[in-house]
Short mmCIF file of C-alpha atoms in Angstrom, two decimals:
data_model
loop_
_atom_site.label_atom_id
_atom_site.label_comp_id
_atom_site.label_asym_id
_atom_site.label_seq_id
_atom_site.Cartn_x
_atom_site.Cartn_y
_atom_site.Cartn_z
CA MET A 1 10.74 -15.12 17.06
CA ILE A 2 8.10 -15.26 14.33
CA ALA A 3 8.11 -12.34 11.94
CA ILE A 4 4.81 -11.28 10.40
CA ILE A 5 5.68 -9.16 7.43
CA ASP A 6 3.99 -5.77 7.36
CA TYR A 7 3.89 -4.31 3.87
CA GLY A 8 0.69 -2.34 4.26
CA ALA A 9 -1.52 -5.29 3.37
CA GLY A 10 -4.35 -5.21 5.82
CA ASN A 11 -5.21 -6.53 9.25
CA LEU A 12 -2.21 -8.23 10.88
CA ARG A 13 -3.54 -8.17 14.40
CA SER A 14 -5.64 -11.31 14.03
CA ILE A 15 -2.82 -13.49 12.71
CA GLN A 16 -0.56 -12.15 15.43
CA ARG A 17 -3.08 -13.04 18.17
CA ALA A 18 -3.75 -16.44 16.61
CA LEU A 19 -0.05 -17.33 16.71
CA GLU A 20 0.29 -15.89 20.20
CA SER A 21 -2.58 -18.11 21.34
CA HIS A 22 -0.12 -20.99 20.78
CA GLY A 23 2.44 -19.27 22.96
CA ALA A 24 4.52 -18.01 20.06
CA GLN A 25 6.57 -14.84 20.29
CA VAL A 26 5.51 -12.68 17.39
CA GLU A 27 6.85 -9.50 15.87
CA ILE A 28 5.16 -7.48 13.15
CA THR A 29 7.89 -5.97 11.03
CA SER A 30 8.76 -4.47 7.68
CA ALA A 31 12.53 -4.52 8.30
CA PRO A 32 14.46 -6.96 6.08
CA GLU A 33 17.01 -7.59 8.84
CA ARG A 34 14.26 -8.65 11.27
CA ILE A 35 12.82 -10.99 8.67
CA LEU A 36 16.28 -12.49 8.09
CA ALA A 37 16.71 -12.96 11.84
CA ALA A 38 13.36 -14.69 12.39
CA ASP A 39 12.89 -18.37 13.22
CA ARG A 40 9.70 -18.40 11.20
CA VAL A 41 8.13 -15.97 8.79
CA VAL A 42 4.51 -15.26 7.83
CA LEU A 43 3.77 -13.45 4.58
CA PRO A 44 0.16 -12.26 4.88
CA GLY A 45 -1.72 -10.18 2.38
CA VAL A 46 -4.95 -8.90 1.06
CA GLY A 47 -5.32 -6.61 -1.90
CA ASN A 48 -3.75 -6.37 -5.31
CA ALA A 49 -0.87 -8.63 -6.43
CA LYS A 50 0.87 -6.02 -8.56
CA ALA A 51 0.76 -3.33 -5.88
CA ALA A 52 1.93 -5.87 -3.30
CA MET A 53 4.92 -6.99 -5.38
CA GLU A 54 5.96 -3.40 -6.02
CA GLN A 55 5.83 -2.76 -2.30
CA LEU A 56 7.81 -5.92 -1.52
CA HIS A 57 10.53 -5.00 -4.02
CA ASP A 58 10.71 -1.32 -3.04
CA THR A 59 11.21 -2.16 0.63
CA GLY A 60 13.77 -4.92 0.15
CA ILE A 61 11.35 -7.40 1.70
CA ALA A 62 11.23 -9.52 -1.47
CA ASP A 63 14.97 -10.24 -1.23
CA ALA A 64 14.72 -10.99 2.49
CA VAL A 65 11.87 -13.46 1.98
CA THR A 66 13.75 -15.15 -0.84
CA GLY A 67 16.80 -15.31 1.42
CA ILE A 68 15.04 -17.01 4.33
CA ALA A 69 13.17 -19.36 2.02
CA HIS A 70 16.42 -20.56 0.51
CA LYS A 71 18.13 -21.08 3.85
CA GLY A 72 15.27 -23.29 5.07
CA THR A 73 13.41 -20.99 7.48
CA PRO A 74 9.75 -22.04 7.75
CA LEU A 75 7.69 -19.63 5.66
CA LEU A 76 3.89 -19.42 5.62
CA GLY A 77 2.07 -17.43 2.94
CA VAL A 78 -1.56 -16.58 3.68
CA CYS A 79 -4.13 -15.64 1.03
CA LEU A 80 -2.43 -13.19 -1.34
CA GLY A 81 0.77 -14.04 0.52
CA MET A 82 0.37 -17.63 -0.67
CA GLN A 83 -0.24 -16.57 -4.25
CA LEU A 84 2.88 -14.39 -4.25
CA LEU A 85 5.02 -17.44 -3.42
CA PHE A 86 4.43 -18.51 -7.03
CA GLY A 87 5.55 -17.03 -10.36
CA ASP A 88 3.25 -15.44 -12.92
CA GLN A 89 0.32 -13.55 -11.41
CA GLU A 90 -2.69 -12.89 -13.62
CA GLU A 91 -3.64 -9.99 -11.36
CA GLY A 92 -1.66 -7.02 -12.68
CA PRO A 93 -0.26 -8.98 -14.43
CA THR A 94 2.94 -9.20 -12.47
CA THR A 95 5.55 -11.70 -11.37
CA GLY A 96 5.49 -13.15 -7.87
CA LEU A 97 8.43 -14.23 -5.74
CA GLY A 98 8.82 -17.46 -7.71
CA LEU A 99 9.71 -19.54 -4.64
CA LEU A 100 7.26 -22.24 -5.76
CA GLU A 101 6.72 -23.48 -9.30
CA GLY A 102 3.38 -22.44 -10.76
CA ASN A 103 1.20 -19.39 -11.19
CA ALA A 104 -1.88 -17.58 -9.88
CA VAL A 105 -4.99 -17.16 -12.05
CA LYS A 106 -8.44 -15.62 -11.66
CA LEU A 107 -11.27 -17.81 -10.38
CA GLY A 108 -13.49 -19.30 -13.08
CA ASP A 109 -16.29 -17.47 -14.88
CA GLY A 110 -19.82 -17.67 -13.58
CA LEU A 111 -18.81 -17.77 -9.92
CA LYS A 112 -19.55 -15.14 -7.32
CA VAL A 113 -16.16 -13.43 -6.94
CA PRO A 114 -14.56 -12.86 -4.50
CA HIS A 115 -14.98 -16.36 -3.13
CA MET A 116 -15.93 -15.16 0.34
CA GLY A 117 -17.07 -17.33 3.21
CA TRP A 118 -16.57 -20.74 4.76
CA ASN A 119 -15.66 -23.68 2.60
CA THR A 120 -14.19 -27.12 3.18
CA VAL A 121 -10.59 -28.18 2.76
CA GLN A 122 -9.83 -31.80 1.98
CA PHE A 123 -6.29 -32.62 2.96
CA THR A 124 -4.53 -34.77 0.39
CA GLY A 125 -2.41 -36.81 2.77
CA HIS A 126 0.78 -34.74 2.60
CA SER A 127 3.12 -36.12 5.26
CA SER A 128 3.13 -32.86 7.27
CA LEU A 129 -0.67 -32.90 7.53
CA ALA A 130 -1.22 -36.66 7.54
CA ASP A 131 -3.83 -36.72 10.30
CA GLN A 132 -5.60 -33.48 9.46
CA PRO A 133 -9.38 -34.02 9.28
CA GLU A 134 -11.44 -32.30 6.61
CA GLY A 135 -12.62 -28.99 7.99
CA TYR A 136 -14.21 -25.61 7.31
CA PHE A 137 -11.99 -22.61 6.69
CA TYR A 138 -12.67 -18.96 5.90
CA PHE A 139 -11.82 -17.73 2.40
CA VAL A 140 -11.71 -14.28 0.81
CA HIS A 141 -10.03 -14.25 -2.59
CA SER A 142 -10.49 -13.80 -6.33
CA TYR A 143 -7.40 -15.67 -7.58
CA VAL A 144 -6.14 -19.21 -7.08
CA VAL A 145 -2.76 -20.89 -7.48
CA GLN A 146 -1.91 -23.61 -9.96
CA PRO A 147 1.21 -25.44 -8.72
CA ASP A 148 3.23 -27.12 -11.49
CA ASP A 149 4.01 -30.04 -9.20
CA GLU A 150 0.92 -31.78 -7.86
CA ARG A 151 2.94 -33.09 -4.95
CA ASP A 152 3.04 -29.52 -3.58
CA ILE A 153 -0.75 -29.58 -3.14
CA ALA A 154 -1.60 -30.48 0.48
CA GLY A 155 -5.25 -29.39 0.54
CA VAL A 156 -8.02 -28.95 -2.02
CA THR A 157 -11.22 -26.89 -1.99
CA GLY A 158 -14.14 -26.89 -4.40
CA TYR A 159 -15.43 -23.63 -5.84
CA GLY A 160 -16.29 -24.18 -9.46
CA GLU A 161 -13.26 -26.32 -10.25
CA PRO A 162 -11.34 -27.72 -7.28
CA PHE A 163 -8.30 -25.58 -6.46
CA ALA A 164 -5.21 -25.89 -4.27
CA SER A 165 -6.10 -24.34 -0.92
CA VAL A 166 -3.01 -25.59 0.95
CA VAL A 167 0.46 -25.99 -0.55
CA ILE A 168 3.57 -27.38 1.11
CA HIS A 169 6.99 -27.60 -0.48
CA GLU A 170 9.74 -28.38 2.03
CA ASN A 171 9.93 -25.34 4.36
CA ILE A 172 7.42 -23.29 2.37
CA TRP A 173 3.71 -23.47 3.24
CA GLY A 174 0.77 -21.56 1.87
CA THR A 175 -2.93 -21.38 2.72
CA GLN A 176 -5.45 -19.70 0.45
CA PHE A 177 -7.85 -19.35 3.40
CA HIS A 178 -7.29 -17.26 6.51
CA PRO A 179 -6.38 -19.65 9.34
CA GLU A 180 -6.59 -16.71 11.75
CA LYS A 181 -10.28 -16.29 10.84
CA SER A 182 -11.14 -19.99 10.69
CA HIS A 183 -11.94 -20.56 14.32
CA ARG A 184 -10.70 -23.80 15.86
CA ALA A 185 -9.79 -25.49 12.59
CA GLY A 186 -7.58 -22.57 11.63
CA LEU A 187 -5.93 -22.28 15.03
CA ASP A 188 -5.22 -26.03 14.95
CA LEU A 189 -3.60 -25.74 11.55
CA LEU A 190 -1.39 -22.87 12.74
CA GLY A 191 -0.39 -25.13 15.63
CA VAL A 192 0.65 -27.83 13.16
CA TRP A 193 2.69 -25.30 11.22
CA LEU A 194 4.38 -24.08 14.41
CA ARG A 195 5.45 -27.65 15.16
CA SER A 196 6.60 -28.37 11.59
CA MET B 1 -17.34 -31.21 -3.79
CA THR B 2 -19.83 -28.40 -3.63
CA SER B 3 -19.39 -25.06 -5.33
CA LYS B 4 -21.88 -23.28 -3.17
CA LEU B 5 -20.66 -21.62 -0.04
CA ILE B 6 -22.25 -22.67 3.18
CA ALA B 7 -25.00 -20.54 4.66
CA ARG B 8 -23.64 -18.32 7.42
CA VAL B 9 -25.38 -17.70 10.73
CA ILE B 10 -24.48 -14.31 12.14
CA PRO B 11 -25.37 -12.77 15.49
CA CYS B 12 -25.59 -9.00 15.37
CA LEU B 13 -24.45 -6.94 18.31
CA ASP B 14 -25.92 -3.45 18.38
CA VAL B 15 -23.46 -1.49 20.47
CA LYS B 16 -24.20 1.83 22.12
CA ALA B 17 -21.46 3.52 24.13
CA GLY B 18 -19.67 0.21 24.53
CA ARG B 19 -22.69 -1.90 25.56
CA VAL B 20 -24.84 -4.29 23.53
CA VAL B 21 -28.41 -3.16 23.10
CA LYS B 22 -31.17 -4.26 20.80
CA GLY B 23 -34.31 -2.39 19.97
CA VAL B 24 -37.67 -3.54 18.81
CA ASN B 25 -38.41 -1.68 15.58
CA PHE B 26 -35.32 0.43 16.29
CA VAL B 27 -36.62 2.04 19.48
CA ASP B 28 -37.19 0.82 23.02
CA LEU B 29 -33.63 -0.34 23.58
CA ARG B 30 -32.81 -3.03 26.12
CA ASP B 31 -29.37 -3.71 27.50
CA ALA B 32 -28.11 -7.15 26.66
CA GLY B 33 -24.52 -7.15 27.80
CA ASP B 34 -20.85 -6.67 27.26
CA PRO B 35 -19.88 -6.87 23.58
CA VAL B 36 -16.51 -8.55 24.03
CA GLU B 37 -17.89 -11.25 26.29
CA MET B 38 -20.82 -11.82 23.99
CA ALA B 39 -18.51 -12.04 20.97
CA ALA B 40 -16.43 -14.71 22.69
CA PHE B 41 -19.59 -16.57 23.62
CA TYR B 42 -20.87 -16.57 20.05
CA ASN B 43 -17.45 -17.56 18.75
CA ASP B 44 -17.64 -20.67 20.95
CA GLU B 45 -21.26 -21.27 19.98
CA GLY B 46 -20.31 -21.69 16.33
CA ALA B 47 -21.24 -18.30 14.89
CA ASP B 48 -19.77 -18.03 11.39
CA GLU B 49 -19.21 -14.32 11.63
CA LEU B 50 -20.05 -11.41 13.91
CA VAL B 51 -21.54 -8.05 13.11
CA PHE B 52 -21.11 -5.04 15.37
CA LEU B 53 -23.30 -2.06 14.65
CA ASP B 54 -22.28 1.03 16.56
CA ILE B 55 -25.50 2.93 17.18
CA THR B 56 -23.86 5.54 19.38
CA ALA B 57 -25.39 8.77 18.19
CA SER B 58 -22.77 11.29 19.17
CA SER B 59 -19.27 11.36 17.81
CA ASP B 60 -17.89 11.77 21.37
CA ASN B 61 -18.06 8.05 21.92
CA ARG B 62 -16.83 7.05 18.48
CA ASP B 63 -13.55 5.69 19.85
CA THR B 64 -15.46 3.31 22.11
CA ILE B 65 -16.21 1.01 19.20
CA ILE B 66 -12.53 0.93 18.17
CA ASP B 67 -11.70 -0.32 21.65
CA VAL B 68 -14.48 -2.93 21.49
CA VAL B 69 -13.31 -4.12 18.07
CA GLN B 70 -9.71 -4.40 19.27
CA LYS B 71 -10.59 -6.36 22.38
CA THR B 72 -12.90 -8.63 20.39
CA ALA B 73 -10.41 -9.29 17.60
CA ASP B 74 -7.84 -10.26 20.21
CA GLN B 75 -9.83 -13.30 21.26
CA VAL B 76 -12.32 -14.05 18.52
CA PHE B 77 -10.98 -15.82 15.44
CA ILE B 78 -13.90 -15.50 13.06
CA PRO B 79 -14.66 -12.68 10.63
CA LEU B 80 -15.86 -9.45 12.14
CA THR B 81 -17.94 -6.80 10.38
CA VAL B 82 -18.30 -3.39 11.97
CA GLY B 83 -20.68 -0.62 10.99
CA GLY B 84 -22.22 2.55 12.31
CA GLY B 85 -20.90 6.06 12.03
CA VAL B 86 -18.47 5.23 9.22
CA ARG B 87 -18.15 8.41 7.20
CA SER B 88 -14.75 8.34 5.55
CA VAL B 89 -12.01 6.12 4.22
CA GLU B 90 -10.06 7.06 7.34
CA ASP B 91 -12.91 5.73 9.53
CA MET B 92 -12.74 2.49 7.56
CA ARG B 93 -8.97 2.28 7.90
CA ARG B 94 -9.16 2.69 11.68
CA LEU B 95 -11.74 -0.07 12.05
CA LEU B 96 -9.79 -2.45 9.82
CA ALA B 97 -6.58 -1.69 11.70
CA ALA B 98 -8.38 -2.42 14.96
CA GLY B 99 -9.22 -5.91 13.72
CA ALA B 100 -12.40 -5.63 11.66
CA ASP B 101 -12.45 -7.66 8.46
CA LYS B 102 -15.28 -5.76 6.81
CA VAL B 103 -16.82 -2.35 7.32
CA ALA B 104 -20.52 -1.70 6.86
CA MET B 105 -21.84 1.68 5.72
CA ASN B 106 -25.41 2.87 5.60
CA THR B 107 -26.26 6.56 5.90
CA ALA B 108 -22.82 7.70 4.76
CA ALA B 109 -23.05 5.57 1.61
CA VAL B 110 -26.41 7.11 0.70
CA ASN B 111 -25.17 10.64 1.36
CA ASN B 112 -21.84 10.08 -0.39
CA PRO B 113 -21.99 7.00 -2.65
CA ASP B 114 -18.44 7.62 -3.82
CA LEU B 115 -17.34 6.37 -0.39
CA ILE B 116 -18.17 2.86 -1.63
CA ASN B 117 -15.84 3.29 -4.60
CA GLN B 118 -13.11 4.76 -2.43
CA GLY B 119 -13.34 1.99 0.14
CA ALA B 120 -13.33 -0.74 -2.49
CA ALA B 121 -10.35 0.79 -4.29
CA LYS B 122 -8.38 1.21 -1.09
CA PHE B 123 -9.21 -1.99 0.81
CA GLY B 124 -10.85 -4.29 -1.75
CA THR B 125 -14.51 -5.04 -2.41
CA GLN B 126 -14.44 -7.85 0.17
CA CYS B 127 -14.10 -5.21 2.92
CA VAL B 128 -17.06 -3.09 1.87
CA VAL B 129 -20.53 -3.98 3.10
CA VAL B 130 -23.46 -1.69 2.43
CA ALA B 131 -26.26 -1.93 4.97
CA ILE B 132 -29.65 -1.18 3.46
CA ASP B 133 -32.65 -0.50 5.70
CA ALA B 134 -35.70 -0.95 3.50
CA ARG B 135 -39.37 -0.33 4.18
CA ARG B 136 -42.14 -1.54 1.89
CA VAL B 137 -44.10 1.16 0.10
CA PRO B 138 -47.67 0.43 1.23
CA GLU B 139 -49.71 -1.68 -1.20
CA GLU B 140 -46.77 -2.05 -3.62
CA ASP B 141 -43.94 -4.50 -4.32
CA ARG B 142 -41.48 -1.70 -3.90
CA TRP B 143 -39.23 -0.77 -0.98
CA GLU B 144 -37.81 2.57 0.07
CA VAL B 145 -34.35 3.06 1.58
CA PHE B 146 -34.24 4.68 5.03
CA THR B 147 -31.17 6.13 6.73
CA HIS B 148 -30.17 7.35 10.20
CA GLY B 149 -31.10 4.12 11.91
CA GLY B 150 -34.40 3.91 10.11
CA ARG B 151 -35.59 7.42 10.92
CA THR B 152 -35.07 9.20 7.61
CA PRO B 153 -36.87 8.31 4.38
CA THR B 154 -34.77 8.92 1.28
CA GLY B 155 -37.18 8.34 -1.59
CA ILE B 156 -34.59 5.96 -3.05
CA ASP B 157 -35.78 2.60 -4.38
CA ALA B 158 -34.01 -0.23 -2.55
CA ILE B 159 -33.48 -2.33 -5.68
CA VAL B 160 -32.01 0.57 -7.64
CA TRP B 161 -29.78 1.40 -4.69
CA ALA B 162 -28.60 -2.20 -4.24
CA ARG B 163 -27.61 -2.33 -7.88
CA GLU B 164 -25.72 0.95 -7.60
CA CYS B 165 -23.90 -0.27 -4.48
CA LYS B 166 -22.76 -3.39 -6.30
CA GLU B 167 -21.59 -1.39 -9.31
CA ARG B 168 -19.64 0.97 -7.09
CA GLY B 169 -17.79 -1.89 -5.44
CA ALA B 170 -19.79 -3.19 -2.49
CA GLY B 171 -18.79 -6.78 -1.76
CA GLU B 172 -21.85 -7.62 0.27
CA ILE B 173 -25.24 -6.24 1.24
CA LEU B 174 -26.71 -6.38 4.72
CA LEU B 175 -30.41 -6.09 4.01
CA THR B 176 -32.80 -5.22 6.82
CA SER B 177 -36.55 -5.22 6.43
CA MET B 178 -37.72 -2.42 8.69
CA ASP B 179 -41.27 -3.70 8.49
CA ARG B 180 -40.23 -7.01 9.96
CA ASP B 181 -37.39 -6.01 12.28
CA GLY B 182 -38.24 -6.96 15.84
CA THR B 183 -41.61 -8.44 14.92
CA LEU B 184 -40.54 -12.13 14.98
CA SER B 185 -42.89 -12.67 12.04
CA GLY B 186 -40.29 -13.88 9.53
CA TYR B 187 -38.04 -12.23 6.97
CA ASP B 188 -39.54 -10.25 4.09
CA ILE B 189 -39.06 -12.93 1.44
CA ALA B 190 -40.28 -10.80 -1.45
CA LEU B 191 -37.74 -8.11 -0.58
CA HIS B 192 -34.91 -10.65 -0.53
CA GLN B 193 -36.00 -12.19 -3.81
CA ALA B 194 -36.10 -8.79 -5.45
CA ILE B 195 -32.62 -7.80 -4.24
CA ASP B 196 -31.16 -11.20 -5.08
CA ALA B 197 -32.47 -10.88 -8.62
CA ALA B 198 -30.87 -7.44 -8.92
CA VAL B 199 -27.34 -8.15 -7.66
CA ASN B 200 -24.96 -11.11 -7.70
CA ILE B 201 -23.09 -10.32 -4.50
CA PRO B 202 -23.78 -12.02 -1.16
CA VAL B 203 -26.76 -10.77 0.80
CA ILE B 204 -27.14 -11.05 4.57
CA ALA B 205 -30.80 -11.29 5.58
CA SER B 206 -31.85 -9.26 8.61
CA GLY B 207 -35.07 -8.33 10.32
CA GLY B 208 -37.93 -10.54 11.37
CA ALA B 209 -36.61 -13.95 12.36
CA GLY B 210 -38.77 -15.53 15.03
CA GLU B 211 -38.93 -19.24 14.20
CA LEU B 212 -36.26 -21.69 13.09
CA SER B 213 -38.12 -22.13 9.82
CA ASP B 214 -37.75 -18.40 9.08
CA PHE B 215 -34.00 -18.86 8.60
CA ALA B 216 -34.45 -21.76 6.18
CA GLU B 217 -37.14 -19.89 4.27
CA VAL B 218 -35.04 -16.79 3.58
CA ILE B 219 -32.11 -18.94 2.44
CA GLN B 220 -34.13 -21.29 0.25
CA GLN B 221 -36.77 -18.89 -1.06
CA GLY B 222 -35.09 -15.53 -0.57
CA HIS B 223 -31.69 -16.83 -1.76
CA ALA B 224 -29.93 -15.16 1.14
CA ASP B 225 -26.28 -16.13 1.66
CA ALA B 226 -26.36 -15.48 5.38
CA VAL B 227 -28.91 -14.97 8.13
CA LEU B 228 -28.55 -12.43 10.88
CA ALA B 229 -30.43 -12.05 14.13
CA ALA B 230 -29.85 -10.21 17.39
CA SER B 231 -32.22 -10.44 20.34
CA LEU B 232 -33.29 -14.00 19.49
CA PHE B 233 -29.74 -15.05 20.23
CA HIS B 234 -28.99 -12.53 22.96
CA PHE B 235 -31.91 -13.60 25.10
CA GLY B 236 -31.36 -17.27 24.42
CA THR B 237 -34.70 -17.74 22.66
CA MET B 238 -32.73 -19.93 20.30
CA ARG B 239 -29.10 -20.89 20.00
CA ILE B 240 -26.81 -20.70 17.01
CA ARG B 241 -26.44 -24.45 17.00
CA ASP B 242 -30.22 -24.94 16.98
CA VAL B 243 -30.44 -22.79 13.88
CA LYS B 244 -27.61 -24.70 12.22
CA ALA B 245 -29.05 -28.08 13.11
CA TYR B 246 -32.41 -27.02 11.67
CA LEU B 247 -30.81 -25.73 8.47
CA ALA B 248 -28.76 -28.91 8.10
CA ASP B 249 -31.90 -31.02 8.52
CA ASP B 250 -33.47 -28.95 5.79
CA GLY B 251 -30.63 -29.82 3.43
CA ILE B 252 -28.77 -26.50 3.73
CA ASP B 253 -24.97 -26.69 4.07
CA VAL B 254 -23.75 -25.23 7.33
CA ARG B 255 -20.50 -25.32 9.28
CA MET B 256 -21.25 -27.70 12.14
CA GLU B 257 -17.88 -28.59 13.65
CA ALA B 258 -17.87 -25.77 16.16
CA ALA B 259 -20.93 -26.85 18.12
CA VAL B 260 -19.93 -27.15 21.76
#
């Protein structure tokens, strides 16, 4: 069972249907015990980092996510959910889950923010995404992650300065874009994650 | 790597009581099909986004659009904007929960501009689209905002209103030229230039497309971030991929991979 974590952060139906289109059994849940029991976990999210972290701590979800991440359960963070995998968050400011080394900062000055629309992802040759062709993905965000370890960066996108749009560190994956809104390219990438 | 986002091509589905219709100059509606089927078709055609505008007049049928949005979101994996009859934060919440990614407001935003602030605070600016129906003031480079599907003049200047929408938290503007809508005579470039100069949020151009070159013109000269059309696509006058191929030939970045 794949647990999509519901902590009041927006539309979960699309990511559920996108995973189900691959035949996955999906449960939307906010219960820590269901998250701990899942074979895979998706941490979605739109909205404000500080409010999201408060919600995750208040509900016990933060501890559950940390628990599954440490025991090796595949975890996928999407959009804000990806940013929260890291430590210091400029939005708030607040502190994320700290499962990956690095931080989240606001997009550069002089850009239309939020970065909203389709943009390309160049995959960097990470072994899990070795054959992934460059493709268009749908983005909606105002902050980007800066991983400490460049080897965690599996995909890069240009908006002002290039930023990490896909990260992979062992069992922990993150995408800054919304794979569930990225048509075929996004569905394909979810398929790769489901087989990882 | 480019820093500019690609130009989006967006079919608009005007939905009345659960069916797609499209008027010429907002009247004389013709039935063009089932919204869910059409959404799936455009998804496969390479549409970058879909817009549903619920033009159902009475509130009796308001739930119809929720059902359409749900069924569409279940099988269409591109962003979905829904507008029409949105009057409260609760209306927005219901549409977003049904699977919409953005909610467009028009009349309600004019009548109660604070709704823009409330929506942006609750769901984020990226969710809040303000639809502006503008008509040129005769003999002047000035446009007036109309509400209620283009029937009600407001006396409000479209540029002033666009700026206010942005300041209140709108993440995008869906700008329709009422003079051009349904005429196939091209977008109102001067209107788009004026709005683009006033706000730095994305603008979707609507109203008037008839030729492939109209799309390129409003992007290159009107600085539009996205182009929207309805009946041109619904009746197969041109296909999404034709528009994208034309734009690409003209040096405009588009998402091409989805062409079937």
